Amino acid sequence: MQKTALITGVTGQDGSYLAEFLLERGYRVAGIVRRSSTESFERIAHIKGKIELYQADLLDQYSLIDVIKTVNPHEVYNLAAQSFVPTSWNQPVLTGEFTALGVTRVLEAIRLVNPDIRFYQASSSEMFGKVMETPQRESTPFYPRSPYGVAKVYGHYITVNYRESYNLFAVSGILFNHESERRGLEFVTRKVTDGVAQIKLGAATELRMGNLTARRDWGFAGDYVDAMWRMLQQDTPEDYVVATGETHSVEELVAAAFGAADLDWKQYIVQDPAFYRPAEVDLLVGDASLAERKLGWKPQVTFHGLIERMVVADLDRWKRRLREA
């Protein structure tokens, strides 16, 4: 029997990799897109003819009910959110509507339409914030340090609540930072690799950065969607940390990216107070041993392999852009 999956946030980094992953496994794949005046399908352009797209919105309960009735999926992956942490300071209420209450609306739609649908919620390492223990595991208490992190904690616990209250197969993947050449330019990894490409090709002379000492656990997004899928294939629903278990500073990220282009980062980096957060998360590093033991999941792409891959992709993109200019 062919399985059907419905993905919210299908046009995003994770959504595009997950759609590819599921298509390779013979799934019928449907995605939810928001109605907007400018549609951005660049991440899924190569598979757009192979997936079904439906208009709905995490802010609109009835649109979600309608799509779930129409698609009748076996699995729903909720990857849509206002996911950029700095924006959550400027738009905290909207972040709460999408990233917290949006989860409730999807769960409520599943409960009303078909409670046998399996549900995946994209939780985040930003929920740990001011960390209570290192490394962070499934039992580590949350202490979020941004409106985004707070909203994600709500989304996480409402998923637990629906699992326990309504017996839904609902799980959360607590994913640590995961990057790729499809990452938005506003995120620090992509900001760095894009900046390196511009400097290497003479399109820029400096890169302005905030806190270089913050440390993160960075993995490859393509590896992490595999873990999402594995969570929904288990006999019992459970939440999992997904991480590499390695931590690297922003300075190490910068050094690796400039090194991949044979440049000395110290000649080009300018630290700018404008890029510091009101409350910083200093150290995130995950313990994914439960996912390895129960799901058989392990990251495949190394930190340096990931950064090199991103730099090469951004160099190619800027070469094309400069040729066309």
Coordinates of N, CA, C and O in Angstrom, one line a residue, residues 117-227:
I117 N -3.9 9.2 12.1 CA -2.8 9.9 11.4 C -1.6 10.0 12.4 O -1.8 10.4 13.6
R118 N -0.5 9.7 11.9 CA 0.8 9.9 12.8 C 1.3 11.3 12.5 O 1.4 11.7 11.4
F119 N 1.7 11.9 13.6 CA 2.1 13.3 13.6 C 3.5 13.5 14.1 O 3.9 13.0 15.2
Y120 N 4.3 14.3 13.3 CA 5.6 14.7 13.7 C 5.7 16.2 13.9 O 5.3 17.0 13.1
Q121 N 6.2 16.6 15.1 CA 6.3 18.0 15.4 C 7.8 18.4 15.4 O 8.6 17.7 16.1
A122 N 8.2 19.4 14.7 CA 9.6 19.9 14.7 C 9.9 20.7 16.0 O 9.6 21.9 16.0
S123 N 10.4 20.1 17.0 CA 10.9 20.8 18.2 C 12.3 21.2 17.9 O 12.9 20.9 16.9
S124 N 12.8 22.0 18.8 CA 14.1 22.7 18.6 C 15.0 22.7 19.8 O 14.6 22.8 20.9
S125 N 16.3 22.6 19.6 CA 17.3 22.7 20.7 C 17.2 24.1 21.3 O 17.7 24.3 22.5
E126 N 16.6 25.1 20.6 CA 16.5 26.4 21.3 C 15.6 26.4 22.5 O 15.6 27.3 23.3
M127 N 14.9 25.3 22.7 CA 14.0 25.1 23.9 C 14.9 25.0 25.1 O 14.5 25.3 26.2
F128 N 16.1 24.5 24.9 CA 17.1 24.3 26.1 C 17.6 25.6 26.5 O 17.9 25.8 27.7
G129 N 17.9 26.5 25.6 CA 18.3 27.9 25.9 C 19.5 28.0 26.8 O 20.6 27.6 26.5
K130 N 19.2 28.5 28.0 CA 20.2 28.6 29.1 C 20.3 27.2 29.7 O 19.6 26.8 30.6
V131 N 21.2 26.4 29.2 CA 21.2 25.0 29.4 C 21.3 24.6 30.9 O 22.1 25.1 31.6
M132 N 20.5 23.6 31.3 CA 20.6 23.1 32.7 C 21.6 21.9 32.8 O 22.0 21.6 33.9
E133 N 22.0 21.3 31.7 CA 23.0 20.2 31.7 C 23.6 20.1 30.3 O 23.0 20.5 29.4
T134 N 24.8 19.6 30.3 CA 25.5 19.4 29.0 C 26.1 18.0 29.0 O 26.7 17.6 29.9
P135 N 25.9 17.2 27.9 CA 25.0 17.6 26.7 C 23.5 17.5 27.1 O 23.2 17.0 28.1
Q136 N 22.7 18.1 26.2 CA 21.3 18.1 26.4 C 20.6 16.8 25.8 O 21.0 16.4 24.7
R137 N 19.8 16.2 26.6 CA 19.1 15.0 26.2 C 17.6 15.1 26.4 O 17.1 16.2 26.7
E138 N 16.8 14.1 26.1 CA 15.4 14.2 26.2 C 14.8 14.6 27.6 O 13.8 15.3 27.6
S139 N 15.6 14.3 28.6 CA 15.1 14.6 30.0 C 15.6 15.9 30.5 O 15.2 16.3 31.6
T140 N 16.4 16.6 29.7 CA 17.0 17.9 30.2 C 15.9 19.0 30.3 O 15.1 19.1 29.3
P141 N 15.8 19.7 31.4 CA 14.7 20.7 31.5 C 14.9 21.9 30.5 O 16.0 22.2 30.1
F142 N 13.8 22.4 30.0 CA 13.9 23.5 29.1 C 14.0 24.9 29.8 O 13.5 25.0 30.9
Y143 N 14.8 25.8 29.2 CA 14.9 27.1 29.7 C 15.1 28.0 28.5 O 16.2 28.5 28.2
P144 N 14.0 28.3 27.7 CA 14.2 29.0 26.5 C 14.6 30.5 26.7 O 14.2 31.0 27.7
R145 N 15.4 31.0 25.7 CA 15.9 32.4 25.9 C 15.5 33.3 24.7 O 16.1 34.3 24.5
S146 N 14.4 33.0 24.1 CA 13.9 33.8 23.0 C 12.4 33.5 22.8 O 11.9 32.5 23.2
P147 N 11.6 34.5 22.3 CA 10.2 34.2 22.0 C 10.1 32.9 21.1 O 9.1 32.2 21.3
Y148 N 11.0 32.7 20.2 CA 11.0 31.5 19.4 C 11.1 30.2 20.3 O 10.3 29.3 20.1
G149 N 12.1 30.2 21.1 CA 12.3 29.1 22.0 C 11.1 28.8 22.9 O 10.7 27.7 23.1
V150 N 10.5 29.9 23.4 CA 9.3 29.8 24.3 C 8.1 29.2 23.5 O 7.4 28.3 24.0
A151 N 7.9 29.6 22.3 CA 6.9 29.1 21.4 C 7.1 27.6 21.1 O 6.1 26.9 21.1
K152 N 8.3 27.3 20.8 CA 8.7 25.9 20.6 C 8.4 25.0 21.8 O 8.0 23.8 21.6
V153 N 8.6 25.5 23.0 CA 8.3 24.7 24.2 C 6.8 24.4 24.2 O 6.4 23.3 24.5
Y154 N 6.0 25.4 24.0 CA 4.5 25.2 23.9 C 4.2 24.2 22.9 O 3.4 23.2 23.2
G155 N 4.7 24.3 21.7 CA 4.5 23.3 20.6 C 4.8 21.9 21.0 O 4.2 20.9 20.7
H156 N 6.0 21.8 21.7 CA 6.5 20.5 22.2 C 5.5 19.9 23.2 O 5.0 18.7 23.1
Y157 N 5.1 20.7 24.2 CA 4.2 20.1 25.3 C 2.8 19.9 24.8 O 2.1 19.0 25.3
I158 N 2.3 20.7 23.8 CA 0.9 20.5 23.4 C 0.9 19.1 22.6 O -0.1 18.4 22.6
T159 N 2.1 18.8 21.9 CA 2.2 17.5 21.3 C 2.1 16.4 22.3 O 1.4 15.4 22.1
V160 N 2.9 16.5 23.4 CA 2.8 15.5 24.4 C 1.4 15.4 25.0 O 0.9 14.3 25.2
N161 N 0.8 16.6 25.2 CA -0.6 16.6 25.8 C -1.6 15.9 24.9 O -2.4 15.1 25.4
Y162 N -1.5 16.1 23.6 CA -2.5 15.4 22.7 C -2.2 13.9 22.6 O -3.1 13.1 22.5
R163 N -0.9 13.5 22.7 CA -0.5 12.1 22.7 C -1.1 11.4 23.9 O -1.7 10.3 23.9
E164 N -1.0 12.1 25.1 CA -1.5 11.5 26.3 C -3.0 11.6 26.6 O -3.6 10.7 27.2
S165 N -3.6 12.7 26.1 CA -5.0 12.9 26.3 C -5.9 12.2 25.3 O -7.0 11.7 25.6
Y166 N -5.4 12.1 24.0 CA -6.3 11.6 22.9 C -5.7 10.3 22.3 O -6.2 9.8 21.3
N167 N -4.6 9.9 22.9 CA -3.9 8.6 22.4 C -3.5 8.7 20.9 O -3.6 7.8 20.1
L168 N -3.1 9.9 20.5 CA -2.6 10.1 19.1 C -1.1 9.6 19.1 O -0.4 9.7 20.0
F169 N -0.8 9.1 17.9 CA 0.6 8.8 17.6 C 1.3 10.2 17.2 O 1.3 10.5 16.1
A170 N 1.8 10.9 18.3 CA 2.3 12.2 18.1 C 3.7 12.3 18.7 O 3.8 12.0 19.9
V171 N 4.7 12.7 17.9 CA 6.1 12.7 18.5 C 6.7 14.1 18.1 O 6.3 14.8 17.2
S172 N 7.7 14.4 18.9 CA 8.5 15.6 18.6 C 10.0 15.2 18.4 O 10.5 14.4 19.2
G173 N 10.6 15.7 17.4 CA 12.0 15.5 17.2 C 12.7 16.8 17.7 O 12.4 17.9 17.2
I174 N 13.5 16.7 18.8 CA 14.2 17.9 19.3 C 15.5 18.0 18.5 O 16.5 17.5 18.8
L175 N 15.4 18.7 17.4 CA 16.5 18.8 16.4 C 17.4 19.9 16.8 O 17.0 21.1 17.0
F176 N 18.7 19.6 16.8 CA 19.7 20.7 17.0 C 20.0 21.3 15.6 O 19.4 20.8 14.6
N177 N 20.8 22.3 15.6 CA 21.0 23.1 14.4 C 21.3 22.2 13.2 O 22.3 21.4 13.3
H178 N 20.6 22.3 12.1 CA 20.9 21.5 10.9 C 20.8 22.4 9.7 O 19.9 23.2 9.5
E179 N 21.8 22.3 8.9 CA 22.1 23.3 7.8 C 22.3 22.6 6.5 O 22.4 21.4 6.4
S180 N 22.3 23.5 5.5 CA 22.6 23.0 4.1 C 22.7 24.2 3.2 O 22.5 25.3 3.6
E181 N 23.0 23.9 1.9 CA 23.0 25.0 0.9 C 21.6 25.5 0.7 O 21.5 26.6 0.0
R182 N 20.6 24.9 1.2 CA 19.2 25.4 1.1 C 18.8 26.2 2.3 O 17.6 26.7 2.4
R183 N 19.7 26.4 3.2 CA 19.4 27.2 4.4 C 19.1 28.7 4.0 O 19.8 29.2 3.1
G184 N 18.2 29.4 4.7 CA 17.9 30.8 4.4 C 19.2 31.6 4.7 O 20.0 31.3 5.6
L185 N 19.3 32.7 3.9 CA 20.5 33.5 4.0 C 20.6 34.3 5.3 O 21.6 34.8 5.7
E186 N 19.5 34.3 6.1 CA 19.5 35.1 7.3 C 20.1 34.2 8.5 O 20.5 34.8 9.5
F187 N 20.3 32.9 8.3 CA 20.8 32.1 9.3 C 22.4 32.1 9.3 O 23.0 32.3 8.2
V188 N 23.0 32.0 10.4 CA 24.4 32.3 10.6 C 25.3 31.5 9.7 O 26.2 32.0 9.0
T189 N 25.0 30.2 9.5 CA 25.9 29.3 8.7 C 25.9 29.8 7.3 O 26.9 29.9 6.6
R190 N 24.6 30.0 6.8 CA 24.5 30.4 5.4 C 25.0 31.9 5.1 O 25.5 32.2 4.1
K191 N 24.8 32.7 6.1 CA 25.3 34.1 6.1 C 26.8 34.0 5.9 O 27.4 34.8 5.0
V192 N 27.5 33.1 6.6 CA 28.9 33.0 6.5 C 29.4 32.5 5.2 O 30.2 33.0 4.5
T193 N 28.7 31.3 4.7 CA 29.2 30.7 3.5 C 28.9 31.6 2.3 O 29.7 31.7 1.3
D194 N 27.8 32.3 2.3 CA 27.4 33.3 1.2 C 28.4 34.4 1.2 O 28.9 34.9 0.2
G195 N 28.8 34.9 2.5 CA 29.7 36.0 2.6 C 31.1 35.6 2.1 O 31.8 36.4 1.4
V196 N 31.5 34.4 2.4 CA 32.8 33.9 1.9 C 32.8 33.9 0.4 O 33.8 34.3 -0.3
A197 N 31.7 33.4 -0.2 CA 31.7 33.3 -1.7 C 31.8 34.7 -2.3 O 32.5 34.9 -3.3
Q198 N 31.1 35.7 -1.7 CA 31.1 37.0 -2.3 C 32.5 37.6 -2.1 O 33.0 38.3 -3.1
I199 N 33.2 37.4 -1.0 CA 34.5 37.9 -0.8 C 35.5 37.3 -1.8 O 36.4 37.9 -2.4
K200 N 35.4 36.0 -1.9 CA 36.3 35.2 -2.8 C 36.2 35.7 -4.2 O 37.2 35.8 -4.9
L201 N 35.0 36.1 -4.6 CA 34.8 36.5 -6.0 C 34.8 38.0 -6.2 O 34.5 38.5 -7.3
G202 N 35.2 38.7 -5.1 CA 35.4 40.2 -5.3 C 34.1 41.0 -5.2 O 34.1 42.2 -5.5
A203 N 33.0 40.4 -4.8 CA 31.7 41.1 -4.7 C 31.5 41.7 -3.3 O 30.6 42.5 -3.1
A204 N 32.4 41.4 -2.4 CA 32.3 42.0 -1.0 C 33.7 42.1 -0.4 O 34.6 41.4 -0.9
T205 N 33.9 42.9 0.6 CA 35.3 43.1 1.2 C 35.3 42.7 2.6 O 36.4 42.6 3.2
E206 N 34.1 42.6 3.3 CA 34.1 42.2 4.7 C 32.8 41.5 5.0 O 31.9 41.4 4.2
L207 N 32.8 40.8 6.2 CA 31.7 40.1 6.7 C 31.4 40.6 8.1 O 32.3 40.4 9.0
R208 N 30.3 41.2 8.4 CA 30.0 41.7 9.7 C 29.3 40.6 10.5 O 28.3 40.0 10.1
M209 N 29.8 40.3 11.7 CA 29.3 39.2 12.5 C 29.0 39.7 14.0 O 29.6 40.7 14.4
G210 N 28.2 38.9 14.7 CA 27.9 39.2 16.1 C 28.8 38.4 17.0 O 30.1 38.4 16.8
N211 N 28.3 37.6 17.9 CA 29.0 36.8 18.9 C 29.7 35.6 18.2 O 29.1 34.8 17.7
L212 N 31.0 35.6 18.3 CA 31.8 34.5 17.7 C 32.1 33.4 18.7 O 32.5 32.3 18.3
T213 N 31.7 33.6 20.0 CA 32.1 32.6 21.0 C 30.9 31.6 21.2 O 31.1 30.5 21.8
A214 N 29.7 31.9 20.7 CA 28.5 31.0 20.9 C 28.9 29.7 20.2 O 29.4 29.7 19.1
R215 N 28.4 28.6 20.9 CA 28.7 27.3 20.4 C 27.5 26.5 20.0 O 26.5 26.6 20.7
R216 N 27.5 25.8 18.9 CA 26.3 25.1 18.5 C 26.7 23.7 18.0 O 27.9 23.4 17.7
D217 N 25.7 22.8 17.9 CA 25.8 21.5 17.4 C 25.2 21.5 16.0 O 24.0 21.5 15.9
W218 N 26.1 21.5 15.0 CA 25.6 21.7 13.6 C 25.7 20.4 12.8 O 26.7 19.8 12.7
G219 N 24.5 20.0 12.2 CA 24.5 18.8 11.4 C 23.9 19.2 10.0 O 23.6 20.3 9.7
F220 N 23.8 18.1 9.2 CA 23.3 18.3 7.8 C 21.8 18.0 7.8 O 21.4 16.9 8.2
A221 N 21.0 19.0 7.2 CA 19.6 18.8 7.2 C 19.1 17.5 6.5 O 18.1 16.9 6.9
G222 N 19.8 17.1 5.5 CA 19.4 15.9 4.7 C 19.5 14.7 5.6 O 18.7 13.7 5.4
D223 N 20.5 14.7 6.6 CA 20.5 13.5 7.5 C 19.4 13.6 8.5 O 18.9 12.5 8.9
Y224 N 19.0 14.8 8.9 CA 18.0 14.9 10.0 C 16.6 14.6 9.6 O 15.8 14.1 10.4
V225 N 16.2 14.7 8.3 CA 14.9 14.3 7.9 C 14.7 12.8 7.9 O 13.6 12.3 8.1
D226 N 15.8 12.1 7.8 CA 15.8 10.6 7.9 C 15.3 10.3 9.4 O 14.5 9.4 9.5
A227 N 15.8 11.0 10.3 CA 15.4 10.7 11.7 C 13.9 11.0 12.0 O 13.3 10.3 12.7

